[in-house]
PDB file of C-alpha atoms in Angstrom:
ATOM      1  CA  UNK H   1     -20.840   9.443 -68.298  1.00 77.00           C
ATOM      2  CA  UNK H   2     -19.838  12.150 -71.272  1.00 91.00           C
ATOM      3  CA  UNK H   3     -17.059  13.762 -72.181  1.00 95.00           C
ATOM      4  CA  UNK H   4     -17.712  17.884 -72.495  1.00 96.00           C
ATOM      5  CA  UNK H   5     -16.394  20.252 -74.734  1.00 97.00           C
ATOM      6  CA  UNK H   6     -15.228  23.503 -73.067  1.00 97.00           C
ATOM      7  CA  UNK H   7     -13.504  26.698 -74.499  1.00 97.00           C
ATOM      8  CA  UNK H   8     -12.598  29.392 -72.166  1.00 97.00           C
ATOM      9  CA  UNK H   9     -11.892  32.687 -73.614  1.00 95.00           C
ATOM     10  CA  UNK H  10      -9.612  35.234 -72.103  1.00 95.00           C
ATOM     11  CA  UNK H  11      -9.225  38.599 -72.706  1.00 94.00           C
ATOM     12  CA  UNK H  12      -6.939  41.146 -71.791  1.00 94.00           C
ATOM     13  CA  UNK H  13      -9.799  44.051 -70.833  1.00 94.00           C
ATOM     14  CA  UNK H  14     -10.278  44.807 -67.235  1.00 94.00           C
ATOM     15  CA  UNK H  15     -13.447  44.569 -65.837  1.00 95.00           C
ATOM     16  CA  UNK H  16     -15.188  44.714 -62.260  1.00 94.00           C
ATOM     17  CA  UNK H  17     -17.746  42.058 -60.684  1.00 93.00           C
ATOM     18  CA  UNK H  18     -19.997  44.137 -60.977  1.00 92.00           C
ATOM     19  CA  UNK H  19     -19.886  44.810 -64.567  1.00 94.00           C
ATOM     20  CA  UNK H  20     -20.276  41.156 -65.555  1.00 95.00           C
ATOM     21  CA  UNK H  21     -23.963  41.200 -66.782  1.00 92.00           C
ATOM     22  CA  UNK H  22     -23.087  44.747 -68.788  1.00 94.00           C
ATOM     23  CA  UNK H  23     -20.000  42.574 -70.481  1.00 94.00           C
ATOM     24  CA  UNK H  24     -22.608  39.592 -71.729  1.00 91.00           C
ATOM     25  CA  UNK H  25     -24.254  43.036 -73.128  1.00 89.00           C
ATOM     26  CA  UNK H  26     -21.944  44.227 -74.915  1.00 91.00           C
ATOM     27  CA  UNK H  27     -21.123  40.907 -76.415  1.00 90.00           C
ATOM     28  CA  UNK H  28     -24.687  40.536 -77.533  1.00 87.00           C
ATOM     29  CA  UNK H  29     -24.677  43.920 -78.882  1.00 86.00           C
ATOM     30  CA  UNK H  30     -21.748  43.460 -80.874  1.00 85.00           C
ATOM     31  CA  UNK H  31     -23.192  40.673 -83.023  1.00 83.00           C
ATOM     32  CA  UNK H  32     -25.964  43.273 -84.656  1.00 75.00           C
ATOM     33  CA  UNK H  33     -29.365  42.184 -85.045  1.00 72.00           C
ATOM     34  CA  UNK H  34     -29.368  38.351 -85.091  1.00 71.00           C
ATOM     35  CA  UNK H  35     -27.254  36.602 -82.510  1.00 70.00           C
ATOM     36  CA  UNK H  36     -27.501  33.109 -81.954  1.00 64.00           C
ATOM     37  CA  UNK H  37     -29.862  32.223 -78.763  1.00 73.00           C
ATOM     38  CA  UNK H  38     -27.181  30.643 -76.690  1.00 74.00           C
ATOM     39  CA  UNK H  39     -25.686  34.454 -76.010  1.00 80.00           C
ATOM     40  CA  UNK H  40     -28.814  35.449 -74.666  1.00 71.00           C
ATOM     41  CA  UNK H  41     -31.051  32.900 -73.659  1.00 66.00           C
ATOM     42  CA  UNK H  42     -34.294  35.068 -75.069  1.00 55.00           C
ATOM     43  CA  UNK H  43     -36.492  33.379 -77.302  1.00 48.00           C
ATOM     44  CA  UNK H  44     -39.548  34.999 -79.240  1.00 53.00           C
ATOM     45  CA  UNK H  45     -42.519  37.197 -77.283  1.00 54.00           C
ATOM     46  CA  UNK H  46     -40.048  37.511 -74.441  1.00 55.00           C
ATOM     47  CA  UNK H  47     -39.958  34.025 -73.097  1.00 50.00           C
ATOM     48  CA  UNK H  48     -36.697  32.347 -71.953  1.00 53.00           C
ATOM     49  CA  UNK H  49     -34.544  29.656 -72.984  1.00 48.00           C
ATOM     50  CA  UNK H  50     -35.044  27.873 -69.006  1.00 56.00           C
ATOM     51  CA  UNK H  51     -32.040  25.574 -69.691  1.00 80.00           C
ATOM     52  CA  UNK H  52     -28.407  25.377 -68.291  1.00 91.00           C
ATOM     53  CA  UNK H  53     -26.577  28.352 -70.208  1.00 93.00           C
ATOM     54  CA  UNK H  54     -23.730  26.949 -72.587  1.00 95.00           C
ATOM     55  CA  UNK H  55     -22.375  30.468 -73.071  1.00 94.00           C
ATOM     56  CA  UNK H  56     -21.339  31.596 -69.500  1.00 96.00           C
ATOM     57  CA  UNK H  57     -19.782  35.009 -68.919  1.00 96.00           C
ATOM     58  CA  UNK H  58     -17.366  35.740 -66.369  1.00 96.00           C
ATOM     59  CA  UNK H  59     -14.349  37.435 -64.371  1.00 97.00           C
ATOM     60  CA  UNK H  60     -11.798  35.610 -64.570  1.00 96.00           C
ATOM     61  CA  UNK H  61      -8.476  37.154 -63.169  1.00 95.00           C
ATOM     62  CA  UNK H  62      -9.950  40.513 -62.939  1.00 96.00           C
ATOM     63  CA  UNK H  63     -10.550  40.280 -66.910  1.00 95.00           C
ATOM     64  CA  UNK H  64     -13.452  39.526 -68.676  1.00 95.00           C
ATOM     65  CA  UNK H  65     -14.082  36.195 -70.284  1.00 97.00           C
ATOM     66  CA  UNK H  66     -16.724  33.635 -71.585  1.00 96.00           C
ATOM     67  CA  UNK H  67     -16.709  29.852 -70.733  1.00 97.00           C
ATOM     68  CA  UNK H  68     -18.795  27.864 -73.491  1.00 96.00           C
ATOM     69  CA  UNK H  69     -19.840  24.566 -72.956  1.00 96.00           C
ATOM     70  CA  UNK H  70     -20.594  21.915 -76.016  1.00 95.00           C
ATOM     71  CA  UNK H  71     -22.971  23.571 -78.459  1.00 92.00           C
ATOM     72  CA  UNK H  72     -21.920  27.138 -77.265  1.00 93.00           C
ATOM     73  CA  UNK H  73     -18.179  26.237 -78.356  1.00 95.00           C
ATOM     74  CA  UNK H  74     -19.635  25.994 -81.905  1.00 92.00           C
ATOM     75  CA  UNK H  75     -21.621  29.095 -81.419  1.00 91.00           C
ATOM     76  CA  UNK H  76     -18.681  31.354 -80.283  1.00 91.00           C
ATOM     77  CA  UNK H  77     -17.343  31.324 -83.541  1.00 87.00           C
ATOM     78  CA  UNK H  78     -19.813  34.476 -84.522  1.00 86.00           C
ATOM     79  CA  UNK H  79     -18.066  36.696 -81.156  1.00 87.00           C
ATOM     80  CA  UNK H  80     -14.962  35.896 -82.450  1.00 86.00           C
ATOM     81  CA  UNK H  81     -15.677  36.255 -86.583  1.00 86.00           C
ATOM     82  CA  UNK H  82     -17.703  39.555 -85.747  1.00 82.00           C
ATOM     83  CA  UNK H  83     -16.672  41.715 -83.029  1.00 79.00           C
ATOM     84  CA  UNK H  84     -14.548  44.005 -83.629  1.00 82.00           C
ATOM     85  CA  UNK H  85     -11.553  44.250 -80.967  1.00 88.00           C
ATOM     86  CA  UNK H  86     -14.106  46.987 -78.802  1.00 91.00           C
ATOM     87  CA  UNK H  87     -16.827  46.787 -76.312  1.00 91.00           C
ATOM     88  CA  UNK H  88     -19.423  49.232 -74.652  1.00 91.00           C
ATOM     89  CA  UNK H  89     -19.476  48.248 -71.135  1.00 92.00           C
ATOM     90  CA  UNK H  90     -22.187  50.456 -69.822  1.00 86.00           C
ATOM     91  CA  UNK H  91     -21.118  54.222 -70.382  1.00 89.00           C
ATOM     92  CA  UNK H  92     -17.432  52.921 -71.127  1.00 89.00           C
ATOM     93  CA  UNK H  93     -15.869  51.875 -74.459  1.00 92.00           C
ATOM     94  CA  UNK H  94     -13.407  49.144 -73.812  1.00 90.00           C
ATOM     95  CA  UNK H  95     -10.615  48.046 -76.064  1.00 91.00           C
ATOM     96  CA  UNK H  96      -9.871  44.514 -76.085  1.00 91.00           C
ATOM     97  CA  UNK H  97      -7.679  41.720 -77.076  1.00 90.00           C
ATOM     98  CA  UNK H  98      -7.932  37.585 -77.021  1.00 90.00           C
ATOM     99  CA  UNK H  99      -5.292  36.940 -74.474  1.00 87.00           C
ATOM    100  CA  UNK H 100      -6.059  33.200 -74.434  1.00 93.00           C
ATOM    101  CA  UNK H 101      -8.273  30.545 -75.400  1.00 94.00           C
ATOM    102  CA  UNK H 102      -7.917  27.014 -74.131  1.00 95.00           C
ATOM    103  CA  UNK H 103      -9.796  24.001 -75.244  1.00 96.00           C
ATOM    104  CA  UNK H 104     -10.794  21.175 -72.929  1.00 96.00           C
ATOM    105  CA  UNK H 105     -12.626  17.995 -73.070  1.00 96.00           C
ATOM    106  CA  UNK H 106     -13.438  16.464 -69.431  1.00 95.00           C
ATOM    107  CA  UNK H 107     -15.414  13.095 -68.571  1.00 96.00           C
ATOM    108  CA  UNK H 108     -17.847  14.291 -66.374  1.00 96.00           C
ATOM    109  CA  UNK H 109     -19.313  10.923 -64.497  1.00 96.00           C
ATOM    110  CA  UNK H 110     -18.990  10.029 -60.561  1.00 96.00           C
ATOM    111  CA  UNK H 111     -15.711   8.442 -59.248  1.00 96.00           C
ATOM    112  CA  UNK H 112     -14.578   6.215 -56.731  1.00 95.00           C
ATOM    113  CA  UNK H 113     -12.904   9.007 -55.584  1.00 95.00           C
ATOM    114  CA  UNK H 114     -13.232  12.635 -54.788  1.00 96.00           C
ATOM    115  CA  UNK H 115     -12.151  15.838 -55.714  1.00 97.00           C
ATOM    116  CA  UNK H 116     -12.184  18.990 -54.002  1.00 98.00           C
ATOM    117  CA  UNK H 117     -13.882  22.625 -55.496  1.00 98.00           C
ATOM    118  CA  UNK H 118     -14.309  25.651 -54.758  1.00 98.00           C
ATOM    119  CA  UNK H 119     -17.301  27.738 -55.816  1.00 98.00           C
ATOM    120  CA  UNK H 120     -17.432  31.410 -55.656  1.00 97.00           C
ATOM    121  CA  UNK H 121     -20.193  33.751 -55.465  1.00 97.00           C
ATOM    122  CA  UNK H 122     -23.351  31.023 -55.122  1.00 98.00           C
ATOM    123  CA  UNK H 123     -26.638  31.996 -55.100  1.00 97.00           C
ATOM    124  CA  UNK H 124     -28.516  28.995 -53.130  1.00 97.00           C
ATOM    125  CA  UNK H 125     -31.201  30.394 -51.608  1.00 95.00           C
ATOM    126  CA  UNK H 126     -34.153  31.761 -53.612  1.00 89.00           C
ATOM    127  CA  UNK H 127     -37.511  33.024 -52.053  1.00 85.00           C
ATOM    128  CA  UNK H 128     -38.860  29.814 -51.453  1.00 87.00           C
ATOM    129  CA  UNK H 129     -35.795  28.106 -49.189  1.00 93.00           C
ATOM    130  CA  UNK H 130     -34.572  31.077 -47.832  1.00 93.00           C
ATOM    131  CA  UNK H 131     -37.006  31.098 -44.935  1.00 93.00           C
ATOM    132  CA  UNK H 132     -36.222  27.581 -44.711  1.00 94.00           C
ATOM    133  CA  UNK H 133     -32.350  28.333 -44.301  1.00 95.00           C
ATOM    134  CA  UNK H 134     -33.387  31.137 -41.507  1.00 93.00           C
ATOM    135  CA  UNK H 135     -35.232  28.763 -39.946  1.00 94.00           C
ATOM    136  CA  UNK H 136     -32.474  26.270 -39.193  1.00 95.00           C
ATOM    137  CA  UNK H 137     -31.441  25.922 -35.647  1.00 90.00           C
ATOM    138  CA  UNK H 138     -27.250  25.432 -35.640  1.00 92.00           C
ATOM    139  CA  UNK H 139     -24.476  25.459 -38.197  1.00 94.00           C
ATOM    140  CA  UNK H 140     -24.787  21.668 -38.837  1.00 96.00           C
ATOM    141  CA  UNK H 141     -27.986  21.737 -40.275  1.00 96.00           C
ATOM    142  CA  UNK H 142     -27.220  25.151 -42.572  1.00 97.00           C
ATOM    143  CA  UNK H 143     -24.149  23.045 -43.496  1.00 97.00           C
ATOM    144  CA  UNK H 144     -26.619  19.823 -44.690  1.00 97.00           C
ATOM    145  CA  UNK H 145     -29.035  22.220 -46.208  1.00 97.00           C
ATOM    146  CA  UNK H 146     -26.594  23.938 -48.205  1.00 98.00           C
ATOM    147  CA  UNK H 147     -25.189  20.270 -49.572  1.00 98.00           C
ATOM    148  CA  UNK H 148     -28.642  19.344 -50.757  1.00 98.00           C
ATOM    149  CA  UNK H 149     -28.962  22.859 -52.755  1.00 98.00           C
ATOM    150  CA  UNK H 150     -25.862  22.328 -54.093  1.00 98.00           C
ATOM    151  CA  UNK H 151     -26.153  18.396 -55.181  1.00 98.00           C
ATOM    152  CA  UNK H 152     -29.947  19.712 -56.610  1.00 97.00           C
ATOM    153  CA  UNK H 153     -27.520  22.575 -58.921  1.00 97.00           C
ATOM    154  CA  UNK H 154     -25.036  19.924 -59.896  1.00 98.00           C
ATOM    155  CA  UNK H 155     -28.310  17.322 -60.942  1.00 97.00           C
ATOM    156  CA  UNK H 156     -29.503  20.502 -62.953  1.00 94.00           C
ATOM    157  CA  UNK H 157     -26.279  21.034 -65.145  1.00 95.00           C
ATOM    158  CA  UNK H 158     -25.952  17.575 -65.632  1.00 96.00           C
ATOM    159  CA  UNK H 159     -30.168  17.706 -66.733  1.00 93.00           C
ATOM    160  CA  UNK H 160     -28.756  20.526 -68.950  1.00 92.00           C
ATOM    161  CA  UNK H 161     -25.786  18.894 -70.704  1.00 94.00           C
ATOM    162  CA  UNK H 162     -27.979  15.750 -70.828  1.00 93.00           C
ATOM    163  CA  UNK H 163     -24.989  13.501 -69.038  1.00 95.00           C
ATOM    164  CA  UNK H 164     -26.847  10.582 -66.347  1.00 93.00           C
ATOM    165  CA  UNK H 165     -24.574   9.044 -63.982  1.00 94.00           C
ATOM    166  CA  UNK H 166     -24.464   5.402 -62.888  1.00 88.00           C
ATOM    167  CA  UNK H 167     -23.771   6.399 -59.429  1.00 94.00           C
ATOM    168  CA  UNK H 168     -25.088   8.458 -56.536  1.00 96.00           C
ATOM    169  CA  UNK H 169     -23.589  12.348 -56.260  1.00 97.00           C
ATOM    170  CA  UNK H 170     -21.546  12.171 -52.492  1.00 97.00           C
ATOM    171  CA  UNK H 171     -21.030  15.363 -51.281  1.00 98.00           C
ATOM    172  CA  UNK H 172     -19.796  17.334 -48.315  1.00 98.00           C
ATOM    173  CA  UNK H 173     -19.055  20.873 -48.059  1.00 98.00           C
ATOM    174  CA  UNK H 174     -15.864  21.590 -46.479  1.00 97.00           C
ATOM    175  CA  UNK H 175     -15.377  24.997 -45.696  1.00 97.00           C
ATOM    176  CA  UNK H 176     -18.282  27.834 -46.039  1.00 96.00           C
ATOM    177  CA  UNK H 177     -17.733  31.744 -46.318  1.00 94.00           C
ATOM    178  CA  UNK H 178     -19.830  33.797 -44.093  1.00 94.00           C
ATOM    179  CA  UNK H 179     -22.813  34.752 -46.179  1.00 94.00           C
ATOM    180  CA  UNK H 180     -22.570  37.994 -48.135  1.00 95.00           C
ATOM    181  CA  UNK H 181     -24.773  39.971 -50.530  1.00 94.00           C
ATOM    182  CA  UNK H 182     -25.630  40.493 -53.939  1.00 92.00           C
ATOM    183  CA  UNK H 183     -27.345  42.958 -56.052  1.00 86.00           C
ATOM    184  CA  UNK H 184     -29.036  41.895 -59.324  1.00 77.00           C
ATOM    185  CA  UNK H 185     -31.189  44.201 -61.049  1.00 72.00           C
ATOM    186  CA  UNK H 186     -31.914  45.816 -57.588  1.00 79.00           C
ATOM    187  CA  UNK H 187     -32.715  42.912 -55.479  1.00 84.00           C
ATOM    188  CA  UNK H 188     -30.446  41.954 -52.828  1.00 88.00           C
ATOM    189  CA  UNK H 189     -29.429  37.943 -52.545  1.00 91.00           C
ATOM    190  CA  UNK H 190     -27.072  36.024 -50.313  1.00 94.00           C
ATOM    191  CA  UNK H 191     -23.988  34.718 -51.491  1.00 97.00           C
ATOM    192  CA  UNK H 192     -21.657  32.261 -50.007  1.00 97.00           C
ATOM    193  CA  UNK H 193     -17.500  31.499 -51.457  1.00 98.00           C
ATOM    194  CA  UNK H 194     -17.464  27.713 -50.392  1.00 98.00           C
ATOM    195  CA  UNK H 195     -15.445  24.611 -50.600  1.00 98.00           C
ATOM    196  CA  UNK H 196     -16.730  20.817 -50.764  1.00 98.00           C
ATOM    197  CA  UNK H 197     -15.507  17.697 -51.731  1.00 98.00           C
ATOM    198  CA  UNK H 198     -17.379  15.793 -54.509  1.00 98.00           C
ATOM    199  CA  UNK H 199     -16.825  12.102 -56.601  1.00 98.00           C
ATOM    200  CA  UNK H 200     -18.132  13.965 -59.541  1.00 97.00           C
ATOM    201  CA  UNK H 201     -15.715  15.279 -62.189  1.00 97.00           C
ATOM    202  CA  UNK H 202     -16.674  19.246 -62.992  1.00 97.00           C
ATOM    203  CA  UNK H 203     -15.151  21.134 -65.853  1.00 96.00           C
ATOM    204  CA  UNK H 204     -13.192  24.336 -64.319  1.00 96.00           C
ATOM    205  CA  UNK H 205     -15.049  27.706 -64.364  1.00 96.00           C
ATOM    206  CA  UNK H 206     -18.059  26.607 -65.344  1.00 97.00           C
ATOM    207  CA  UNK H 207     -20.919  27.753 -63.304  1.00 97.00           C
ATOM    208  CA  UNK H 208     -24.294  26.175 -61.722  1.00 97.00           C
ATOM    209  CA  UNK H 209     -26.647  27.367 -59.757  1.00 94.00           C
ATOM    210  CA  UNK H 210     -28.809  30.913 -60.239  1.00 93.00           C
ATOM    211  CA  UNK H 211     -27.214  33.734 -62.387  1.00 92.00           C
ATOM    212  CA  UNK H 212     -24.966  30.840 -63.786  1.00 94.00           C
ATOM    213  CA  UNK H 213     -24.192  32.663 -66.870  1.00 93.00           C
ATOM    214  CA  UNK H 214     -22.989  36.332 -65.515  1.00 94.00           C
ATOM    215  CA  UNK H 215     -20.260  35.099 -62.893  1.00 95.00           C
ATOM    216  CA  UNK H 216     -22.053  33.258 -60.247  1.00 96.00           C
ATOM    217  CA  UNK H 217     -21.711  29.849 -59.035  1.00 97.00           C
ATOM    218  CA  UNK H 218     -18.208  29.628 -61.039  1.00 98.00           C
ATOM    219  CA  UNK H 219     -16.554  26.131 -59.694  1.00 98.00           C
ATOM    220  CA  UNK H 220     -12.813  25.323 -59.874  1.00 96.00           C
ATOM    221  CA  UNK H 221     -10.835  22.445 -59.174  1.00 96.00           C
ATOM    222  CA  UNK H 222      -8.590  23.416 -56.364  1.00 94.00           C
ATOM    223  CA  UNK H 223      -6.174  20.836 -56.913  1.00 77.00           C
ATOM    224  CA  UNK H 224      -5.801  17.723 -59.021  1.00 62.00           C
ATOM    225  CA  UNK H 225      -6.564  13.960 -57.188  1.00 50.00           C
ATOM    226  CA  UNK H 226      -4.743  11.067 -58.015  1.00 41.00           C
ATOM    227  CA  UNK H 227      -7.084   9.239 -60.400  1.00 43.00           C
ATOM    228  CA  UNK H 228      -8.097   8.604 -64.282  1.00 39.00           C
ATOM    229  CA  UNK H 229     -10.019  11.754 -64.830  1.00 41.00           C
ATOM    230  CA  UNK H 230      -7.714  14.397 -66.642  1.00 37.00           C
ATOM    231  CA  UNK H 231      -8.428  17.456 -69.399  1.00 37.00           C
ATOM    232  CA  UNK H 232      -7.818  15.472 -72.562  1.00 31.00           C
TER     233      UNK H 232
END
């Protein structure tokens, strides 16, 4: 078990879903020549940071916003300190203000108890399980398939934020959106808006899963349980 820092930042400029990876642009492009790695992920001769991203931009209300998680809370500090109140979201200029940011610290461990999410816009199938997925005969075995990709996302963040539980993950989707689709950079991937029940406690907004840092995979509580684990 760990506790984890959050800081969600909310602004008052309008943006669409679509224009989520052009926002985590123009925040990168605001900071001039040398911003830190956890905005972008890049690291020298164009290879990646492959880790969980700790500076997560999003849509949050219909407004843009940036979740950062432990380090990237410290990091943030050189948006905020340097930016300059606009942005260039694609061939737009948009002015912008801090509506709101709110601090949390969560312990993130398994529970006696569950709680129930919802996740928005997931990405679980890649090219490698898709087929897999196709291949399923009825909706009880898409519904178990889907659990395991989502239990392997969860294991990942928690690999990311280097938190190891003492107890199993327990799982079990509740509710699943038909599947939709998503365009990223031109290629076309299926989305699902699902609910599940969980003993693990997740901070709110985050996201896991594929394009977890431009507004996929975000996770919110949908209501709170009657246990120990609060926001302190």
């Amino acid at each position: 078990m760990k506790y984890i820092r959050t800081l969600t930042i909310l602004t008052d400029a309008e943006i669409h879903q679509h224009e989520v990876p052009l926002f985590r642009g123009a925040v990168i492009n605001s900071l001039g020549e040398h911003p830190n790695l956890y905005y972008h992920n890049h690291l020298d001769n164009d290879k990646f940071r492959y880790a969980y991203p700790l500076i997560q931009y999003k849509r949050l209300g219909g407004k843009a916003a940036i979740v950062c998680i432990e380090d990237g809370v410290d990091k943030i500090g050189q948006f905020l300190t340097e930016a300059n109140g606009t942005l260039n979201i694609g061939n737009r200029q948009i002015a912008y203000n801090t509506n709101k940011i709110k601090p949390a610290r969560i312990l993130v461990q398994t529970w006696e108890d569950t709680f129930s999410y919802h996740i928005s816009r997931w990405l679980p199938l890649n090219s490698k399980n898709y087929q897999l997925y196709q291949n399923l005969d009825g909706a009880v075995e898409r519904v178990s398939f889907l659990e395991n990709v989502l239990k392997g996302n969860l294991l990942s963040m928690l690999k990311g934020l280097n938190i190891h539980l003492d107890k199993e993950i327990i799982l079990k989707i509740t509710e699943v959106s038909e599947p939709y689709l998503l365009y990223n950079k031109g290629v076309k991937m299926m989305a699902f808006n699902t609910d599940f029940k969980c003993n693990l406690s997740i901070p709110n907004n985050i996201g896991i899963g594929k394009n977890a840092s431009i507004g996929c995979g975000i996770v919110h509580q949908l209501h709170k349980d009657n246990n120990n684990n609060s926001n302190q």
